[in-house]
Coordinates of C-alpha atoms in Angstrom, one line a residue:
M1 CA 34.0 85.3 68.0
V2 CA 31.5 86.1 71.6
L3 CA 29.4 88.9 72.0
R4 CA 28.3 90.7 75.6
T5 CA 26.2 92.6 75.9
P6 CA 28.1 95.7 79.4
S7 CA 25.3 93.4 81.7
A8 CA 26.8 89.9 80.9
A9 CA 30.1 90.4 81.3
F10 CA 29.5 92.8 84.5
A11 CA 27.2 89.5 85.3
A12 CA 30.5 87.4 84.5
A13 CA 32.4 89.2 86.5
S14 CA 30.0 89.2 89.8
S15 CA 30.7 85.6 89.4
R16 CA 33.9 84.9 89.4
R17 CA 34.3 87.2 92.6
S18 CA 31.5 85.1 94.2
I19 CA 33.8 81.8 93.3
L20 CA 36.5 83.5 94.8
Q21 CA 35.3 85.0 98.0
S22 CA 33.9 81.3 98.9
T23 CA 36.9 80.4 98.0
I24 CA 38.7 81.9 101.2
H25 CA 35.8 81.5 103.0
S26 CA 36.5 78.3 102.9
S27 CA 39.8 77.4 103.6
P28 CA 41.9 80.8 104.2
R29 CA 45.3 80.3 102.1
S30 CA 47.8 82.1 99.7
L31 CA 46.2 82.0 96.3
L32 CA 48.3 82.2 93.4
I33 CA 46.4 83.6 90.6
R34 CA 48.6 83.7 87.4
R35 CA 48.0 85.2 83.4
P36 CA 50.0 83.4 81.1
Q37 CA 52.0 85.7 79.5
S38 CA 53.4 87.3 82.5
S39 CA 55.2 86.8 85.3
S40 CA 54.8 89.8 88.1
L41 CA 54.2 89.3 90.8
Y42 CA 52.4 90.9 93.2
T43 CA 51.6 90.4 97.1
F44 CA 47.7 92.1 99.7
P45 CA 46.8 90.3 102.5
L46 CA 43.4 89.5 102.9
Q47 CA 42.1 89.7 106.0
S48 CA 39.5 85.9 106.8
L49 CA 35.9 86.5 107.2
R50 CA 36.8 84.0 110.2
G51 CA 39.0 85.6 112.6
R52 CA 42.1 84.7 111.6
Q53 CA 44.7 85.9 111.3
S54 CA 46.4 88.0 108.3
Q55 CA 47.5 85.7 105.3
Q56 CA 48.6 86.5 102.1
I57 CA 47.6 86.3 98.4
Q58 CA 50.4 86.1 95.5
I59 CA 49.2 87.5 92.4
Q60 CA 51.6 87.2 90.2
S61 CA 49.3 89.2 86.9
P62 CA 46.6 92.1 87.9
L63 CA 42.9 90.9 87.7
R64 CA 42.3 91.5 83.9
Q65 CA 39.2 90.2 82.2
Q66 CA 39.9 87.0 81.0
T67 CA 40.1 83.1 82.0
R68 CA 42.7 82.7 85.2
R69 CA 44.2 79.5 86.9
I70 CA 43.7 79.6 90.7
T71 CA 45.6 78.0 93.3
N72 CA 45.9 76.8 96.8
L73 CA 48.8 76.9 98.3
S74 CA 49.5 74.4 101.5
E75 CA 49.3 76.9 105.3
P76 CA 50.9 76.4 108.5
K77 CA 50.5 74.2 110.2
N78 CA 51.2 74.4 114.1
E79 CA 52.0 79.1 114.0
A80 CA 48.8 81.5 114.5
S81 CA 50.5 83.6 111.7
S82 CA 53.0 83.3 109.0
T83 CA 54.4 83.4 105.8
V84 CA 53.0 81.7 103.5
A85 CA 56.3 81.2 101.0
T86 CA 55.9 81.8 96.8
A87 CA 55.8 79.0 94.0
N88 CA 59.2 77.6 95.0
P89 CA 58.5 77.3 98.5
V90 CA 62.7 76.6 98.9
A91 CA 64.5 78.8 100.4
P92 CA 66.9 80.6 97.7
K93 CA 71.0 79.4 99.0
K94 CA 72.8 81.0 99.4
R95 CA 75.9 82.4 97.4
F96 CA 79.1 84.6 97.8
R97 CA 79.0 85.5 101.6
A98 CA 82.8 85.4 101.4
L99 CA 82.3 87.4 98.3
R100 CA 80.1 89.9 99.8
F101 CA 81.7 89.9 103.3
I102 CA 84.9 90.4 101.1
W103 CA 83.4 93.5 99.1
R104 CA 82.0 95.0 102.6
L105 CA 85.2 95.5 104.3
T106 CA 87.1 96.8 101.5
W107 CA 84.5 99.3 101.2
L108 CA 85.0 99.8 104.3
S109 CA 88.4 100.4 104.7
A110 CA 88.2 102.3 101.5
V111 CA 85.9 105.2 103.5
G112 CA 87.9 104.7 106.5
G113 CA 90.6 105.7 104.6
M114 CA 89.9 108.8 102.6
A115 CA 88.7 110.3 105.8
Y116 CA 92.1 109.6 107.8
L117 CA 93.6 110.9 104.9
T118 CA 91.1 114.1 104.7
Y119 CA 91.6 114.8 108.1
H120 CA 95.7 114.8 108.4
I121 CA 95.8 116.6 105.3
Y122 CA 93.6 119.2 107.0
D123 CA 95.3 118.4 110.5
S124 CA 99.2 119.1 108.4
K125 CA 98.1 122.1 106.9
H126 CA 95.9 124.3 109.2
P127 CA 98.6 124.3 112.8
P128 CA 97.6 124.7 116.0
E129 CA 98.6 128.4 118.4
Q130 CA 102.1 127.4 119.9
L131 CA 103.2 129.5 123.4
P132 CA 105.1 132.0 123.6
A133 CA 108.4 131.3 124.4
D134 CA 109.5 131.2 128.0
P135 CA 111.6 132.9 130.0
S136 CA 111.7 130.4 133.2
K137 CA 112.6 127.2 131.0
K138 CA 116.1 126.3 129.5
T139 CA 117.4 127.8 125.7
L140 CA 117.4 124.4 123.7
V141 CA 120.1 124.5 120.8
V142 CA 120.0 122.6 117.5
L143 CA 122.3 122.4 115.2
G144 CA 121.7 120.3 112.0
S145 CA 118.6 119.0 110.1
G146 CA 119.8 115.4 109.7
W147 CA 118.6 112.2 110.0
G148 CA 119.4 112.3 114.3
S149 CA 118.7 116.1 113.8
V150 CA 115.1 115.7 112.9
S151 CA 114.0 112.8 115.1
L152 CA 115.0 114.8 118.0
L153 CA 112.2 117.8 117.0
K154 CA 110.1 114.8 115.7
K155 CA 110.1 113.2 120.0
L156 CA 110.2 116.1 121.6
D157 CA 108.3 117.9 123.9
T158 CA 109.4 121.6 123.2
E159 CA 106.7 122.9 125.9
N160 CA 109.3 122.9 128.1
Y161 CA 112.3 123.7 126.9
N162 CA 113.2 127.7 124.6
L163 CA 114.3 125.3 121.7
V164 CA 116.2 126.7 118.8
V165 CA 117.0 125.0 115.3
I166 CA 120.1 126.2 112.9
S167 CA 120.7 124.7 109.8
P168 CA 122.0 125.5 106.3
R169 CA 119.2 123.6 104.6
N170 CA 115.6 125.0 106.1
F171 CA 114.0 120.6 104.3
F172 CA 114.7 117.1 106.0
L173 CA 116.0 114.9 102.7
F174 CA 115.6 111.2 102.4
T175 CA 118.8 110.3 101.3
P176 CA 117.8 106.7 100.8
L177 CA 117.0 107.9 97.6
L178 CA 118.7 110.5 97.3
P179 CA 120.5 108.2 93.9
S180 CA 116.6 108.5 92.1
C181 CA 116.6 111.8 91.6
T182 CA 119.9 111.4 89.7
T183 CA 118.1 109.7 86.7
G184 CA 114.2 111.2 87.3
T185 CA 113.5 108.1 88.5
I186 CA 112.4 110.5 92.0
E187 CA 111.8 114.4 92.1
H188 CA 113.6 116.0 94.5
R189 CA 111.2 118.0 96.2
S190 CA 109.7 114.3 97.3
I191 CA 111.8 113.6 99.0
M192 CA 112.1 116.6 101.4
E193 CA 110.3 117.9 103.7
P194 CA 109.8 121.7 105.4
L195 CA 111.9 122.6 108.9
R196 CA 108.8 125.2 109.0
H197 CA 106.5 121.5 108.6
I198 CA 107.5 119.6 111.4
I199 CA 108.5 122.8 113.9
R200 CA 105.7 124.1 113.6
H201 CA 103.6 121.6 114.8
K202 CA 104.4 122.0 118.1
K203 CA 104.0 123.5 120.8
R204 CA 105.6 125.8 122.1
A205 CA 106.9 128.5 119.1
V206 CA 110.9 127.2 116.8
K207 CA 112.9 129.6 116.8
Y208 CA 114.6 127.8 112.4
Y209 CA 117.7 130.3 111.6
E210 CA 118.5 129.3 108.5
A211 CA 122.0 129.9 109.2
E212 CA 125.8 127.5 109.1
A213 CA 127.6 127.3 112.6
T214 CA 130.3 128.7 112.4
K215 CA 132.3 127.8 115.3
I216 CA 131.4 126.6 119.5
D217 CA 132.1 127.9 122.1
A218 CA 131.6 125.2 124.9
E219 CA 133.0 128.2 127.7
R220 CA 131.1 130.7 127.3
R221 CA 127.8 128.3 125.8
V222 CA 127.1 130.0 122.5
V223 CA 127.0 129.5 119.3
K224 CA 128.6 131.4 116.2
I225 CA 126.3 131.6 112.9
N226 CA 127.1 132.5 110.0
D227 CA 124.4 133.3 107.2
F228 CA 125.2 133.6 104.4
S229 CA 122.2 135.3 102.4
D230 CA 122.2 134.7 98.8
V231 CA 118.9 138.6 98.9
K232 CA 122.5 140.3 101.2
G233 CA 124.8 139.1 99.0
S234 CA 126.9 139.5 101.9
V235 CA 128.4 137.1 105.2
S236 CA 126.9 138.3 108.5
E237 CA 127.6 137.2 112.3
T238 CA 126.3 136.0 114.6
E239 CA 126.1 134.1 118.3
V240 CA 123.6 132.2 119.4
P241 CA 123.3 131.4 123.5
F242 CA 122.4 127.8 125.1
D243 CA 121.7 126.2 128.2
Y244 CA 121.9 122.7 126.1
L245 CA 123.3 121.9 122.9
V246 CA 122.4 119.2 120.8
V247 CA 124.3 119.2 117.5
G248 CA 124.1 116.6 114.8
V249 CA 125.7 119.3 110.9
G250 CA 126.1 115.8 110.1
A251 CA 129.5 114.7 107.7
E252 CA 131.3 115.9 104.8
N253 CA 132.2 114.2 101.5
A254 CA 136.4 112.3 102.3
T255 CA 138.5 112.5 99.9
F256 CA 141.4 110.5 101.5
G257 CA 143.4 113.3 99.9
I258 CA 143.1 112.6 96.5
P259 CA 144.3 114.9 94.3
G260 CA 141.9 116.2 91.7
V261 CA 138.7 114.5 92.8
K262 CA 137.3 117.2 94.6
E263 CA 138.0 119.4 91.6
H264 CA 136.6 116.4 89.1
A265 CA 134.3 114.3 90.6
C266 CA 130.7 115.2 91.6
F267 CA 129.8 113.7 94.9
L268 CA 126.0 111.9 96.0
K269 CA 125.5 113.8 99.2
E270 CA 123.0 116.1 99.7
I271 CA 120.4 116.9 96.6
G272 CA 122.7 119.8 94.6
D273 CA 124.2 116.7 94.2
A274 CA 122.6 115.0 92.2
Q275 CA 120.6 117.4 90.7
Q276 CA 124.3 118.1 88.8
I277 CA 124.6 114.5 88.5
R278 CA 121.3 114.6 86.0
K279 CA 122.0 117.1 83.9
K280 CA 126.4 115.9 83.7
V281 CA 124.5 112.3 82.2
M282 CA 122.8 114.5 80.3
D283 CA 126.1 116.4 79.3
C284 CA 127.5 113.8 78.1
I285 CA 125.6 111.6 76.0
E286 CA 123.7 115.0 73.6
T287 CA 127.9 116.2 73.7
A288 CA 128.9 112.1 72.8
T289 CA 126.1 111.4 70.1
F290 CA 127.2 115.7 68.3
K291 CA 128.4 116.5 64.7
D292 CA 132.4 114.6 63.3
Q293 CA 133.0 112.8 67.8
S294 CA 135.7 110.4 67.1
E295 CA 135.5 107.0 68.3
A296 CA 137.6 107.2 71.2
E297 CA 136.1 110.2 72.7
K298 CA 132.6 108.8 73.1
E299 CA 133.9 106.3 73.9
R300 CA 135.4 107.5 76.8
L301 CA 131.7 109.8 77.1
L302 CA 129.8 107.3 77.2
H303 CA 131.7 105.9 79.9
M304 CA 130.1 106.3 84.2
V305 CA 132.4 105.2 87.2
V306 CA 131.8 104.7 90.9
V307 CA 133.8 104.8 92.9
G308 CA 132.8 103.2 96.7
G309 CA 130.7 100.0 97.0
G310 CA 128.6 101.2 99.1
P311 CA 124.6 101.1 99.8
T312 CA 124.9 104.8 97.8
G313 CA 127.3 103.8 95.3
I314 CA 125.4 100.1 94.5
E315 CA 122.1 102.2 94.3
F316 CA 123.0 104.9 92.2
A317 CA 124.9 102.2 89.4
G318 CA 121.4 100.3 89.5
E319 CA 119.2 103.1 88.6
L320 CA 122.0 104.2 85.6
H321 CA 121.8 100.9 84.5
D322 CA 118.0 100.8 84.7
F323 CA 117.7 104.3 83.1
F324 CA 120.1 103.1 80.1
E325 CA 118.0 99.8 79.7
E326 CA 114.0 101.5 79.9
D327 CA 114.7 105.0 78.9
L328 CA 118.4 106.0 77.1
R329 CA 119.5 103.2 74.9
K330 CA 115.2 103.6 73.0
W331 CA 114.9 107.1 72.8
V332 CA 118.4 108.1 72.0
P333 CA 119.7 103.9 70.3
D334 CA 123.2 105.3 69.2
I335 CA 124.7 105.2 72.5
T336 CA 123.9 101.4 72.6
D337 CA 127.3 99.6 72.1
K338 CA 128.7 102.1 74.3
F339 CA 126.9 103.4 77.3
K340 CA 128.9 101.6 79.7
V341 CA 128.8 101.2 84.0
T342 CA 132.4 100.2 86.0
L343 CA 132.5 100.2 89.7
V344 CA 135.6 101.2 91.8
E345 CA 135.4 99.8 95.4
A346 CA 138.8 99.3 97.2
L347 CA 138.3 96.7 99.6
P348 CA 138.3 92.5 97.9
N349 CA 134.4 92.6 97.8
V350 CA 131.5 95.7 98.2
L351 CA 128.8 96.1 100.1
P352 CA 131.2 95.5 103.1
M353 CA 127.9 95.5 105.6
F354 CA 125.7 92.2 103.5
S355 CA 126.2 88.5 104.1
K356 CA 128.5 87.0 102.1
A357 CA 125.4 85.3 100.2
L358 CA 123.8 87.9 99.2
I359 CA 127.3 89.8 98.1
E360 CA 128.1 87.5 95.5
Y361 CA 123.9 88.1 94.0
T362 CA 125.2 91.5 94.5
E363 CA 127.9 91.0 91.5
K364 CA 126.7 88.6 89.3
T365 CA 122.7 90.6 88.8
F366 CA 125.8 93.2 87.3
K367 CA 127.3 90.8 85.9
D368 CA 124.3 90.0 83.9
E369 CA 123.8 94.2 84.0
N370 CA 126.7 94.9 82.0
I371 CA 127.9 96.5 85.0
S372 CA 131.6 96.2 85.9
V373 CA 132.9 95.7 89.0
R374 CA 136.8 96.6 90.1
T375 CA 138.0 95.5 93.2
K376 CA 141.0 95.7 95.2
T377 CA 141.1 99.2 92.9
M378 CA 142.6 102.2 94.8
V379 CA 142.1 105.8 93.4
K380 CA 145.8 108.3 93.9
K381 CA 144.8 110.3 91.5
V382 CA 142.0 112.2 89.2
T383 CA 142.2 113.9 86.3
D384 CA 139.9 115.9 83.7
K385 CA 139.7 112.7 81.6
N386 CA 140.2 109.8 83.3
I387 CA 141.6 108.1 86.8
D388 CA 145.4 106.8 87.7
V389 CA 144.1 103.1 90.0
E390 CA 146.2 100.2 91.9
V391 CA 144.8 96.8 90.8
T392 CA 146.3 94.3 93.2
Q393 CA 146.3 91.7 92.1
P394 CA 145.4 87.5 92.8
D395 CA 148.7 87.2 93.4
G396 CA 148.8 90.8 95.6
T397 CA 151.5 92.3 93.4
K398 CA 149.3 95.9 91.9
V399 CA 149.5 97.2 89.4
K400 CA 148.8 100.9 88.1
E401 CA 145.8 101.8 85.4
S402 CA 144.4 104.5 83.8
I403 CA 140.6 104.2 83.0
D404 CA 139.1 107.5 81.1
Y405 CA 135.8 108.4 82.3
G406 CA 132.8 110.9 81.5
L407 CA 131.2 110.8 84.8
L408 CA 133.4 110.0 87.6
V409 CA 130.8 109.8 90.9
W410 CA 132.5 109.7 94.3
A411 CA 131.0 107.2 96.6
T412 CA 133.2 107.1 99.5
G413 CA 132.7 107.5 103.0
N414 CA 132.8 110.6 105.6
A415 CA 135.0 113.2 106.9
V416 CA 134.5 115.5 110.2
R417 CA 133.2 118.8 109.6
N418 CA 135.9 122.4 110.3
V419 CA 133.2 123.0 113.6
V420 CA 132.9 120.0 114.9
R421 CA 137.5 119.8 114.5
D422 CA 137.6 123.1 116.7
L423 CA 135.8 121.7 118.9
M424 CA 137.4 119.6 119.5
N425 CA 140.2 120.9 119.4
Q426 CA 139.2 122.6 122.5
L427 CA 138.5 119.8 124.5
P428 CA 141.0 117.2 125.5
P429 CA 139.7 114.2 125.6
Q430 CA 138.6 114.9 122.5
K431 CA 142.6 114.9 120.9
N432 CA 143.1 111.5 120.0
S433 CA 139.8 111.0 117.8
R434 CA 139.2 111.1 114.3
R435 CA 136.5 110.4 113.6
G436 CA 134.5 112.6 115.7
L437 CA 133.4 113.9 118.3
V438 CA 133.1 111.6 121.8
V439 CA 130.3 110.4 123.3
N440 CA 129.5 108.5 125.8
D441 CA 126.2 106.5 126.4
Y442 CA 124.1 109.1 127.0
L443 CA 125.8 111.2 124.2
V444 CA 127.3 113.3 126.0
V445 CA 129.8 115.2 125.5
D446 CA 133.3 114.0 126.7
G447 CA 134.7 117.2 128.4
T448 CA 131.9 119.2 128.1
E449 CA 127.8 119.4 130.2
G450 CA 125.5 119.9 129.0
I451 CA 126.9 118.9 125.2
W452 CA 125.4 116.2 123.2
A453 CA 126.7 115.6 119.9
L454 CA 124.8 112.5 117.4
G455 CA 124.9 111.2 113.7
D456 CA 127.9 111.5 111.4
C457 CA 129.6 114.1 113.4
S458 CA 129.9 111.3 116.0
A459 CA 132.0 108.7 117.1
T460 CA 130.4 105.6 118.5
K461 CA 131.0 101.9 117.9
Y462 CA 128.1 102.4 115.7
A463 CA 128.2 102.1 111.8
P464 CA 127.7 105.8 111.0
T465 CA 124.3 105.9 109.1
A466 CA 121.4 106.9 108.9
Q467 CA 118.7 104.2 111.0
V468 CA 121.3 104.7 113.5
A469 CA 121.6 108.6 114.6
S470 CA 117.7 108.6 114.2
Q471 CA 117.7 105.4 116.6
Q472 CA 119.5 108.0 118.9
G473 CA 117.3 111.3 117.9
N474 CA 114.6 109.4 119.4
F475 CA 117.1 108.3 122.7
L476 CA 118.2 111.4 122.9
A477 CA 114.0 113.3 123.2
R478 CA 113.1 110.9 125.6
L479 CA 116.7 111.5 127.5
F480 CA 114.7 115.4 127.8
N481 CA 111.7 115.0 127.3
S482 CA 112.6 112.4 130.9
M483 CA 114.8 115.3 132.3
A484 CA 111.9 118.1 132.0
K485 CA 109.6 116.0 134.6
T486 CA 112.9 115.8 136.5
Q487 CA 113.4 118.7 137.3
A488 CA 109.8 119.9 137.3
I489 CA 109.1 117.5 140.5
E490 CA 112.2 118.2 141.9
E491 CA 111.0 122.4 142.0
D492 CA 107.7 120.2 142.6
L493 CA 109.1 118.4 146.3
Y494 CA 111.1 122.1 147.2
N495 CA 107.5 123.6 147.3
L496 CA 106.5 121.0 149.7
D497 CA 109.6 120.4 151.7
Q498 CA 109.5 124.3 152.3
Q499 CA 105.9 124.6 153.5
M500 CA 106.5 121.3 155.3
Q501 CA 108.9 123.1 157.4
A502 CA 105.8 125.4 158.2
A503 CA 103.4 123.5 159.7
T504 CA 102.3 123.1 162.7
N505 CA 98.5 120.2 162.3
E506 CA 100.6 117.3 162.4
D507 CA 97.8 115.5 159.7
E508 CA 98.8 118.5 157.0
K509 CA 102.3 117.5 157.4
A510 CA 101.7 114.0 158.0
R511 CA 99.8 114.7 153.8
L512 CA 102.4 116.3 152.7
N513 CA 105.2 113.4 153.7
A514 CA 103.0 111.0 152.0
E515 CA 102.9 113.8 148.9
I516 CA 106.9 114.0 149.0
N517 CA 106.8 110.3 149.1
L518 CA 104.9 109.5 146.1
K519 CA 106.7 112.4 143.7
G520 CA 110.2 111.0 145.2
R521 CA 109.5 107.2 143.9
S522 CA 107.6 108.5 140.4
M523 CA 111.2 110.3 140.0
S524 CA 113.3 107.3 141.0
K525 CA 111.1 105.5 138.2
I526 CA 111.5 108.2 135.1
K527 CA 115.4 108.8 136.2
Q528 CA 115.8 105.1 135.3
L529 CA 116.3 105.8 131.5
S530 CA 118.7 102.8 130.3
P531 CA 121.9 104.8 128.4
F532 CA 121.7 104.3 124.4
E533 CA 121.5 100.4 122.9
Y534 CA 121.2 100.3 118.5
S535 CA 118.8 97.7 118.1
H536 CA 119.6 97.4 113.8
Q537 CA 117.1 96.5 111.8
G538 CA 118.9 95.3 108.7
S539 CA 120.0 97.3 106.2
L540 CA 118.6 97.4 102.0
A541 CA 120.3 97.8 99.3
Y542 CA 118.6 98.3 95.2
I543 CA 121.0 96.3 93.2
G544 CA 118.7 97.6 89.5
A545 CA 116.3 95.7 87.4
D546 CA 113.8 95.6 89.6
R547 CA 115.6 93.9 92.2
A548 CA 116.8 95.1 95.8
V549 CA 119.2 92.9 98.7
A550 CA 118.2 92.8 102.6
D551 CA 119.7 91.8 105.2
L552 CA 117.1 91.8 108.8
N553 CA 117.4 91.7 111.1
W554 CA 113.9 89.9 113.6
F555 CA 112.9 90.5 117.6
G556 CA 115.3 91.9 118.2
G557 CA 118.0 90.5 116.2
A558 CA 117.2 86.8 117.6
I559 CA 115.7 85.9 113.9
S560 CA 117.9 86.9 111.5
S561 CA 117.2 85.9 107.3
A562 CA 119.4 87.5 104.0
T563 CA 116.9 87.8 100.7
G564 CA 117.6 89.3 96.9
G565 CA 115.6 89.8 93.9
E566 CA 111.9 91.0 92.7
L567 CA 110.0 90.5 95.4
T568 CA 112.3 92.1 98.2
Y569 CA 112.8 94.7 95.6
I570 CA 108.7 95.4 96.5
F571 CA 109.3 94.9 100.1
W572 CA 112.5 97.6 99.9
R573 CA 110.3 100.2 98.3
S574 CA 107.3 99.0 100.7
A575 CA 110.0 100.0 103.2
Y576 CA 111.5 103.4 102.3
V577 CA 107.8 105.1 101.9
S578 CA 106.9 103.8 105.0
M579 CA 110.0 105.0 106.9
V580 CA 109.9 109.1 104.7
F581 CA 108.5 111.1 107.9
S582 CA 105.6 113.0 106.6
L583 CA 102.5 111.1 104.4
R584 CA 102.8 114.3 102.0
N585 CA 106.1 112.9 101.1
R586 CA 104.6 109.2 101.0
I587 CA 102.0 110.4 98.3
L588 CA 104.4 111.8 96.3
V589 CA 106.6 108.3 96.4
L590 CA 104.0 107.1 95.5
T591 CA 102.7 109.6 91.9
D592 CA 106.7 109.6 90.7
W593 CA 107.2 105.2 90.7
L594 CA 103.7 105.6 89.1
K595 CA 104.6 108.5 86.6
T596 CA 108.2 107.1 85.9
K597 CA 106.0 103.4 85.1
A598 CA 104.0 104.8 82.9
F599 CA 105.9 107.8 80.3
G600 CA 109.6 106.8 81.4
R601 CA 111.7 109.9 83.1
D602 CA 112.2 112.8 81.3
V603 CA 115.5 113.0 79.3
S604 CA 116.0 116.6 79.0
R605 CA 119.5 118.3 80.2
E606 CA 117.6 120.2 83.3

């Protein structure tokens, strides 16, 4: 080893600095100073003593007392100021542009979605101040809280009316998902939207009475209502006057006069019905597994019978099959060989509103799932343990049978409510109607003025479905909004006419005349409201085992498609989530589906 004195080391360092400076003066380029054991890169500018632009010296290791290798890099020739390349003069290739774009788009979408969700939640929880009732406005009374009535409330501009809503239930029920509540796939509160959440966000304050309409007096223009309060313990009756009335009370379950149906069958129309079915399913299972139960009694208790081959009956049968296959078979293995589901339909096939291909697909799927489908089978009598049926054979002969059951669900059709039947008896044009209130093309009840009907309580050429009722509600909202605008313009025209008669100046008369013509044209446009015309979007039904069927119409019926299977099931779910009225309910339904997928359905009795 060679030892140097401090003066010698200082002289050597000064010599190296002199060499570096002379190199810079001779060729002002970027210099690369490399230390053998280091790959760190440092850059600093140097000012040329010859007056050139500042260059960059790239140093790959700190200056230390050791030998360094100096490498000159090429200098750009045609630019006065330039950035000199690094050790690799070729720029790195730009990779993964598409992935970076997708990541940024996803990130921005997530931020925007969270912002929208936060605003929507805040807005829904903080309703604005409302205008008080205006005695100069007309009183509009709406009966019911179903699809038709709630669609009307959503779109109606309440600033133009004093609105009163009367319904025995203070919530809207999303009925297409009601069969899912019977087995715990979805909790019942996830498909309920309180009416208060809807009416509290309207411009003018809305009166709501939780009561049942018992009589409509068309001549006196009043509605009699009963308050069935559990707190009061008694029934109180009162009257509500109206200028305009919308009847949307729906329909009740049709029993077709068959003995024993009301006493022994479970219906599927309200939340209470779904809760009753859920309890009774588990009651039958727990009773069947009770000690010393006979084999015949076990088979009866574990036989679930569904009467009605429409969408409601089909979806309930599918949900019941999923409940058994995914949960009951695992937690109650004793019932594996005896649990059975039977669907009874009086018509030749199930789902009569669907295409033939989808009907065949549904029946084949039910056969694969061991769900017995008995068509051309009419129920004649119902007891607490069996139903008497009449089966039409292929040769036309009829055979009577008795079918034992543990649970009987009745999902067959609609019947007219008493309040609707009473109004029909008051009006001569309604005497021959059997389905409900006969209405014209604008949904005005025949024989009345200022009374409209929509939904299942009206008799139209369309099927009594939720889709029809929803479109009728939207139509009436546009009608009432147009009526209010027309009335306002008519008042303005009357005032302008009065001013026209009192005016003496020709210029003032010309101005008033032009304004009258303008408002007249505006009123003619508003009055051009076409009659109600139903636009069928299609039909959906869940058939179990993560499969669904869809008969859809596109572009106003120009294109139709019939599909079935697992992809259709995904579409079925997405369509129903999008149709749920509020963001709150959409989140609750999605959460219930995820919870069921992760943890299964609850097999508790309550």
